[in-house]
Coordinates of C-alpha atoms in Angstrom, one line a residue:
M1 CA -1.3 5.6 -34.3
S2 CA -3.2 8.0 -35.1
K3 CA -4.1 6.2 -38.7
R4 CA -4.2 3.3 -36.3
L5 CA -7.1 5.5 -34.6
K6 CA -9.3 6.4 -36.5
K7 CA -9.3 3.1 -38.7
F8 CA -10.5 1.8 -35.3
L9 CA -13.7 4.9 -35.3
K10 CA -14.0 3.7 -38.2
E11 CA -15.0 0.1 -37.9
A12 CA -17.2 0.5 -34.5
D13 CA -18.7 3.5 -36.0
L14 CA -17.1 5.6 -33.9
E15 CA -17.0 10.1 -32.9
L16 CA -13.6 11.4 -31.2
S17 CA -14.1 13.7 -28.6
T18 CA -11.2 16.4 -29.1
E19 CA -11.8 18.4 -26.4
K20 CA -11.4 15.1 -24.1
T21 CA -9.1 14.1 -25.4
K22 CA -5.3 14.1 -24.4
I23 CA -2.8 13.1 -24.8
V24 CA 0.7 10.9 -22.8
V25 CA 3.7 10.1 -24.6
F26 CA 5.5 7.5 -21.9
K27 CA 9.1 7.8 -21.6
K28 CA 11.5 6.7 -18.9
R29 CA 14.3 10.2 -19.8
R30 CA 13.5 12.8 -17.9
N31 CA 14.6 14.9 -20.4
K32 CA 12.7 18.1 -21.2
R33 CA 10.2 17.1 -23.6
R34 CA 9.8 18.1 -27.1
Q35 CA 7.7 20.7 -28.7
R36 CA 5.3 18.0 -30.3
K37 CA 2.1 19.0 -31.8
W38 CA -1.2 17.0 -31.9
K39 CA -4.1 17.3 -34.5
W40 CA -6.9 15.7 -35.0
G41 CA -8.3 16.7 -38.2
E42 CA -8.1 21.2 -37.8
Q43 CA -7.5 20.6 -34.1
E44 CA -5.2 20.1 -31.8
L45 CA -5.0 17.7 -29.0
E46 CA -3.3 18.4 -25.8
E47 CA -0.6 16.6 -24.6
M48 CA -0.5 15.7 -20.1
D49 CA 2.6 14.8 -18.3
E50 CA 0.0 12.7 -17.0
I51 CA -3.0 11.5 -16.6
R52 CA -5.8 9.9 -14.3
Y53 CA -8.4 7.2 -15.6
L54 CA -10.3 4.9 -14.5
G55 CA -9.4 6.2 -10.7
Y56 CA -5.3 5.6 -11.5
I57 CA -2.9 8.4 -12.4
L58 CA -0.5 7.9 -15.7
Q59 CA 2.4 9.7 -15.5
K60 CA 4.2 9.7 -18.3
N61 CA 7.9 8.2 -16.5
G62 CA 5.9 5.6 -15.2
S63 CA 6.2 6.1 -11.7
D64 CA 3.4 5.4 -8.5
K65 CA 4.5 8.7 -6.8
K66 CA 1.7 11.1 -7.3
H67 CA -1.6 8.4 -7.2
I68 CA 0.0 6.6 -4.2
Q69 CA 0.1 10.8 -3.3
N70 CA -3.0 11.0 -4.6
R71 CA -4.7 7.6 -2.0
K72 CA -3.5 8.7 1.2
K73 CA -4.7 12.1 1.3
R74 CA -7.5 10.6 -0.1
A75 CA -7.0 7.7 2.5
T76 CA -6.5 10.6 5.5
I77 CA -9.5 12.6 4.3
A78 CA -11.6 9.3 5.6
M79 CA -10.2 8.1 7.4
K80 CA -10.5 11.5 9.8
K81 CA -14.4 10.8 9.2
T82 CA -14.4 7.6 9.9
W83 CA -13.2 8.8 13.5
N84 CA -15.4 11.2 14.2
V85 CA -18.5 8.9 13.6
G86 CA -16.3 6.2 16.1
E87 CA -16.3 8.5 18.0
R88 CA -19.9 9.1 18.1
I89 CA -21.0 6.0 17.5
F90 CA -19.1 3.4 18.4
K91 CA -16.4 5.3 21.1
Q92 CA -16.5 1.5 23.2
D93 CA -16.3 -0.9 21.0
Y94 CA -12.3 -0.8 19.4
K95 CA -13.0 -4.1 17.3
R96 CA -16.1 -1.8 15.3
R97 CA -14.2 1.4 14.8
M98 CA -11.1 -1.6 13.1
K99 CA -14.2 -2.3 11.5
M100 CA -14.7 0.8 10.2
F101 CA -11.6 1.5 9.2
G102 CA -10.8 -2.2 7.3
A103 CA -14.5 -0.9 5.3
L104 CA -14.1 2.9 5.0
V105 CA -10.4 3.8 5.0
E106 CA -8.9 0.7 3.1
S107 CA -10.7 0.9 0.4
V108 CA -9.8 4.2 -0.5
A109 CA -5.8 3.6 0.1
L110 CA -5.3 0.0 -1.2
F111 CA -7.2 1.4 -4.7
G112 CA -5.0 0.6 -7.4
A113 CA -2.8 -2.0 -5.5
E114 CA -1.9 -4.5 -7.3
V115 CA 0.0 -2.2 -9.2
W116 CA 2.2 -0.1 -6.9
S117 CA 1.9 -2.5 -4.3
W118 CA 5.9 -4.5 -5.6
N119 CA 7.0 -1.1 -3.6
M120 CA 5.6 -2.4 -0.3
E121 CA 5.3 1.4 1.0
E122 CA 4.3 2.8 3.7
R123 CA 3.0 5.9 3.7
L124 CA -0.8 4.7 4.3
D125 CA 0.4 2.2 7.2
R126 CA 0.5 5.9 9.1
V127 CA -3.1 6.8 8.2
Q128 CA -3.8 3.8 10.0
R129 CA -1.1 3.5 12.5
G130 CA -2.8 6.9 14.1
Y131 CA -6.2 6.4 13.0
V132 CA -5.2 3.7 16.1
K133 CA -3.8 6.2 18.3
W134 CA -6.4 8.2 18.0
I135 CA -8.8 6.2 18.9
L136 CA -6.6 5.6 21.5
G137 CA -5.5 8.4 23.3
L138 CA -2.3 7.2 23.2
D139 CA 1.5 9.5 22.2
M140 CA 1.8 9.6 18.7
T141 CA 5.5 9.5 19.7
T142 CA 4.2 5.5 20.3
L143 CA 7.2 3.6 18.8
N144 CA 5.5 2.2 15.5
Y145 CA 6.6 -1.8 15.8
I146 CA 5.2 -1.7 20.0
L147 CA 1.8 -0.5 18.2
V148 CA 1.2 -3.0 16.0
E149 CA 2.4 -6.0 18.5
E150 CA 0.3 -5.2 21.1
W151 CA -2.7 -4.7 18.4
K152 CA -1.6 -7.5 16.4
L153 CA -2.9 -4.5 12.8
I154 CA -2.3 -6.5 9.6
E155 CA -0.5 -3.7 8.0
M156 CA -1.6 -2.1 4.7
K157 CA 0.9 -2.7 2.9
E158 CA 1.0 -6.7 3.5
K159 CA -2.9 -6.2 2.1
A160 CA -1.5 -4.2 -1.1
L161 CA 0.9 -6.8 -1.9
K162 CA -0.8 -10.0 -1.2
R163 CA -3.7 -7.9 -3.2
A164 CA -0.3 -7.4 -6.3
A165 CA 0.7 -11.6 -5.5
R166 CA -2.7 -13.5 -6.3
F167 CA -3.7 -10.1 -9.3
E168 CA -0.4 -11.9 -11.3
E169 CA -1.4 -15.6 -11.0
K170 CA -5.4 -14.7 -11.6
A171 CA -3.6 -13.2 -14.5
L172 CA -0.9 -16.3 -15.4
E173 CA -3.7 -18.1 -15.2
S174 CA -6.4 -16.3 -17.4
K175 CA -7.5 -17.4 -20.6
K176 CA -8.5 -14.3 -22.3
E177 CA -6.6 -13.0 -25.4
L178 CA -5.8 -9.5 -24.3
V179 CA -4.4 -11.7 -20.7
K180 CA -2.0 -13.3 -22.4
E181 CA -1.3 -11.2 -25.0
C182 CA -0.4 -8.4 -22.0
I183 CA 1.6 -11.7 -20.5
K184 CA 3.4 -13.0 -23.8
E185 CA 4.8 -9.1 -24.7
K186 CA 5.8 -8.5 -21.4
E187 CA 8.4 -11.6 -21.2
R188 CA 9.1 -10.9 -24.8
E189 CA 12.9 -11.8 -25.4
N190 CA 15.1 -8.8 -27.0
G191 CA 18.1 -10.6 -28.8
G192 CA 18.3 -13.5 -26.3
V193 CA 18.0 -11.2 -23.5
V194 CA 14.8 -11.0 -21.5
Q195 CA 14.4 -6.8 -21.0
E196 CA 13.2 -6.8 -17.3
G197 CA 10.9 -4.0 -16.4
K198 CA 10.4 -1.6 -13.1
R199 CA 7.2 -3.6 -12.3
A200 CA 9.9 -6.7 -12.6
R201 CA 12.5 -5.8 -10.6
K202 CA 10.1 -4.4 -8.3
R203 CA 8.4 -8.1 -7.6
K204 CA 12.0 -9.6 -7.7
K205 CA 13.9 -6.9 -4.7
G206 CA 9.8 -8.1 -2.7
L207 CA 10.4 -11.2 -3.3
E208 CA 14.6 -10.9 -2.1
E209 CA 13.5 -9.2 0.4
V210 CA 11.0 -11.7 2.0
R211 CA 14.0 -14.5 1.4
K212 CA 16.2 -11.8 3.6
G213 CA 16.8 -14.1 7.0
G214 CA 15.3 -16.6 6.0
T215 CA 16.2 -20.5 6.8
Q216 CA 16.5 -21.3 3.2
I217 CA 18.3 -20.1 0.2
E218 CA 15.9 -20.8 -2.8
T219 CA 16.7 -20.5 -6.1
G220 CA 15.3 -17.8 -8.0
E221 CA 12.4 -20.6 -9.8
E222 CA 11.6 -22.1 -7.0
Q223 CA 10.6 -18.1 -5.7
E224 CA 8.8 -17.5 -8.5
R225 CA 6.9 -20.0 -8.3
M226 CA 6.3 -19.4 -4.2
T227 CA 2.3 -18.2 -3.5
T228 CA 0.6 -15.5 -2.2
D229 CA 0.1 -17.2 0.7
Q230 CA 3.9 -18.3 1.1
I231 CA 5.1 -15.1 0.8
I232 CA 3.0 -13.3 3.3
E233 CA 3.6 -15.2 5.9
E234 CA 7.2 -15.3 4.4
R235 CA 7.1 -11.9 5.7
R236 CA 4.9 -12.6 8.4
K237 CA 7.5 -13.8 10.1
R238 CA 10.4 -12.3 9.4
E239 CA 8.9 -9.1 10.7
T240 CA 7.7 -10.8 13.7
E241 CA 10.8 -11.6 14.5
E242 CA 12.3 -8.5 13.6
R243 CA 10.2 -6.9 15.9
G244 CA 10.6 -9.2 18.9
E245 CA 14.7 -8.4 19.2
R246 CA 13.0 -4.4 18.6
I247 CA 11.4 -5.4 22.4
R248 CA 13.9 -6.7 23.6
E249 CA 16.4 -4.4 23.1
S250 CA 13.7 -1.3 23.7
K251 CA 14.6 1.8 25.8
Y252 CA 11.2 3.5 25.4
N253 CA 9.2 1.1 26.9
I254 CA 11.5 -1.9 28.9
H255 CA 9.4 -3.8 30.7
Y256 CA 7.2 -4.7 27.5
R257 CA 8.8 -7.3 27.2
N258 CA 7.3 -9.2 29.9
I259 CA 3.8 -8.1 29.3
A260 CA 3.6 -8.3 25.6
K261 CA 1.1 -11.7 24.2
E262 CA 0.8 -13.5 21.4
K263 CA -3.3 -12.9 21.1
L264 CA -5.6 -9.3 21.0
P265 CA -4.9 -8.2 25.1
K266 CA -8.6 -8.9 26.6
Y267 CA -9.4 -5.2 27.0
L268 CA -9.7 -4.3 23.9
E269 CA -11.9 -7.3 23.2
G270 CA -15.4 -6.5 24.1
R271 CA -17.5 -2.8 25.1
M272 CA -14.8 -0.8 27.9
K273 CA -14.9 2.9 28.5
W274 CA -13.0 5.0 26.6
K275 CA -10.9 6.0 30.0
D276 CA -9.9 2.6 31.0
R277 CA -8.6 1.5 28.2
R278 CA -7.2 5.0 27.2
I279 CA -5.3 4.3 30.8
R280 CA -4.9 0.6 30.3
A281 CA -3.3 0.8 26.7
S282 CA -1.3 4.1 27.4
F283 CA 0.7 1.7 30.2
R284 CA 1.5 -0.7 28.5
C285 CA 2.9 1.1 25.4
G286 CA 4.6 2.9 27.4
N287 CA 2.9 6.7 27.3
E288 CA 3.1 6.7 31.1
T289 CA 6.9 6.0 31.9
K290 CA 9.9 8.0 32.6
A291 CA 11.6 5.7 30.4
R292 CA 10.0 6.8 27.8
E293 CA 12.1 10.3 27.9
Y294 CA 15.7 7.8 28.0
W295 CA 17.8 10.0 26.0
K296 CA 17.4 13.3 28.3

């Protein structure tokens, strides 16, 4: 490895900075790290368990866990600041506050989603739901499926999945040599058996989850040919059906099944006094009813 790097640096007429250079050895095993010594000339290079490259945290075991934790932390900070700005300027305008969230918070949360989104990560959706509860003054115990149905929220995991699927489509159609080589390496066979990586397994699981409960059973090849829009549409239909079933069986808010609408309720459109909007939202979501304490 070092010989190749030296050759490349020599051809490019570059010098390596030993102070800034770190080494990460990627492996699947979780055993203790062997004591390795990496040297560049007389200087010793440090081996790390993880490294941040272009804002993405790469871990030696290939996990996305720390990167997603970092995204959630940063998104939470951005969400709090966005909420403060909205309180001062757009307190009476729900739609503008949601647009602010999309522009200032989602852009932070979904960084690198093309890599990790097949995890179907739900932690980032908690940030979005928390923001909606804040701007409308709802109880934090408000049920998530009622919240999503009432405000017609497009969850961040769905947006992340869309980005990942479209990224793969573009990569497969790319004419760049480097991208083609990466795809070939990914699909390389070993002894006649295709090596299915962790990312491929997550993608397969995501597609299976999309098709779960569908009216037709498709073969693996047909699933692979599903376009981004088909994946999202199938998943959205399934989740809508599941939410509808939970709303009908809900004990927390037994009246919501009768007032639920297919479109965004009118009280969320345009400008309205925050207090009036909060009261309507609280009653519609069951925050003001005794039924929400049905377990007592």
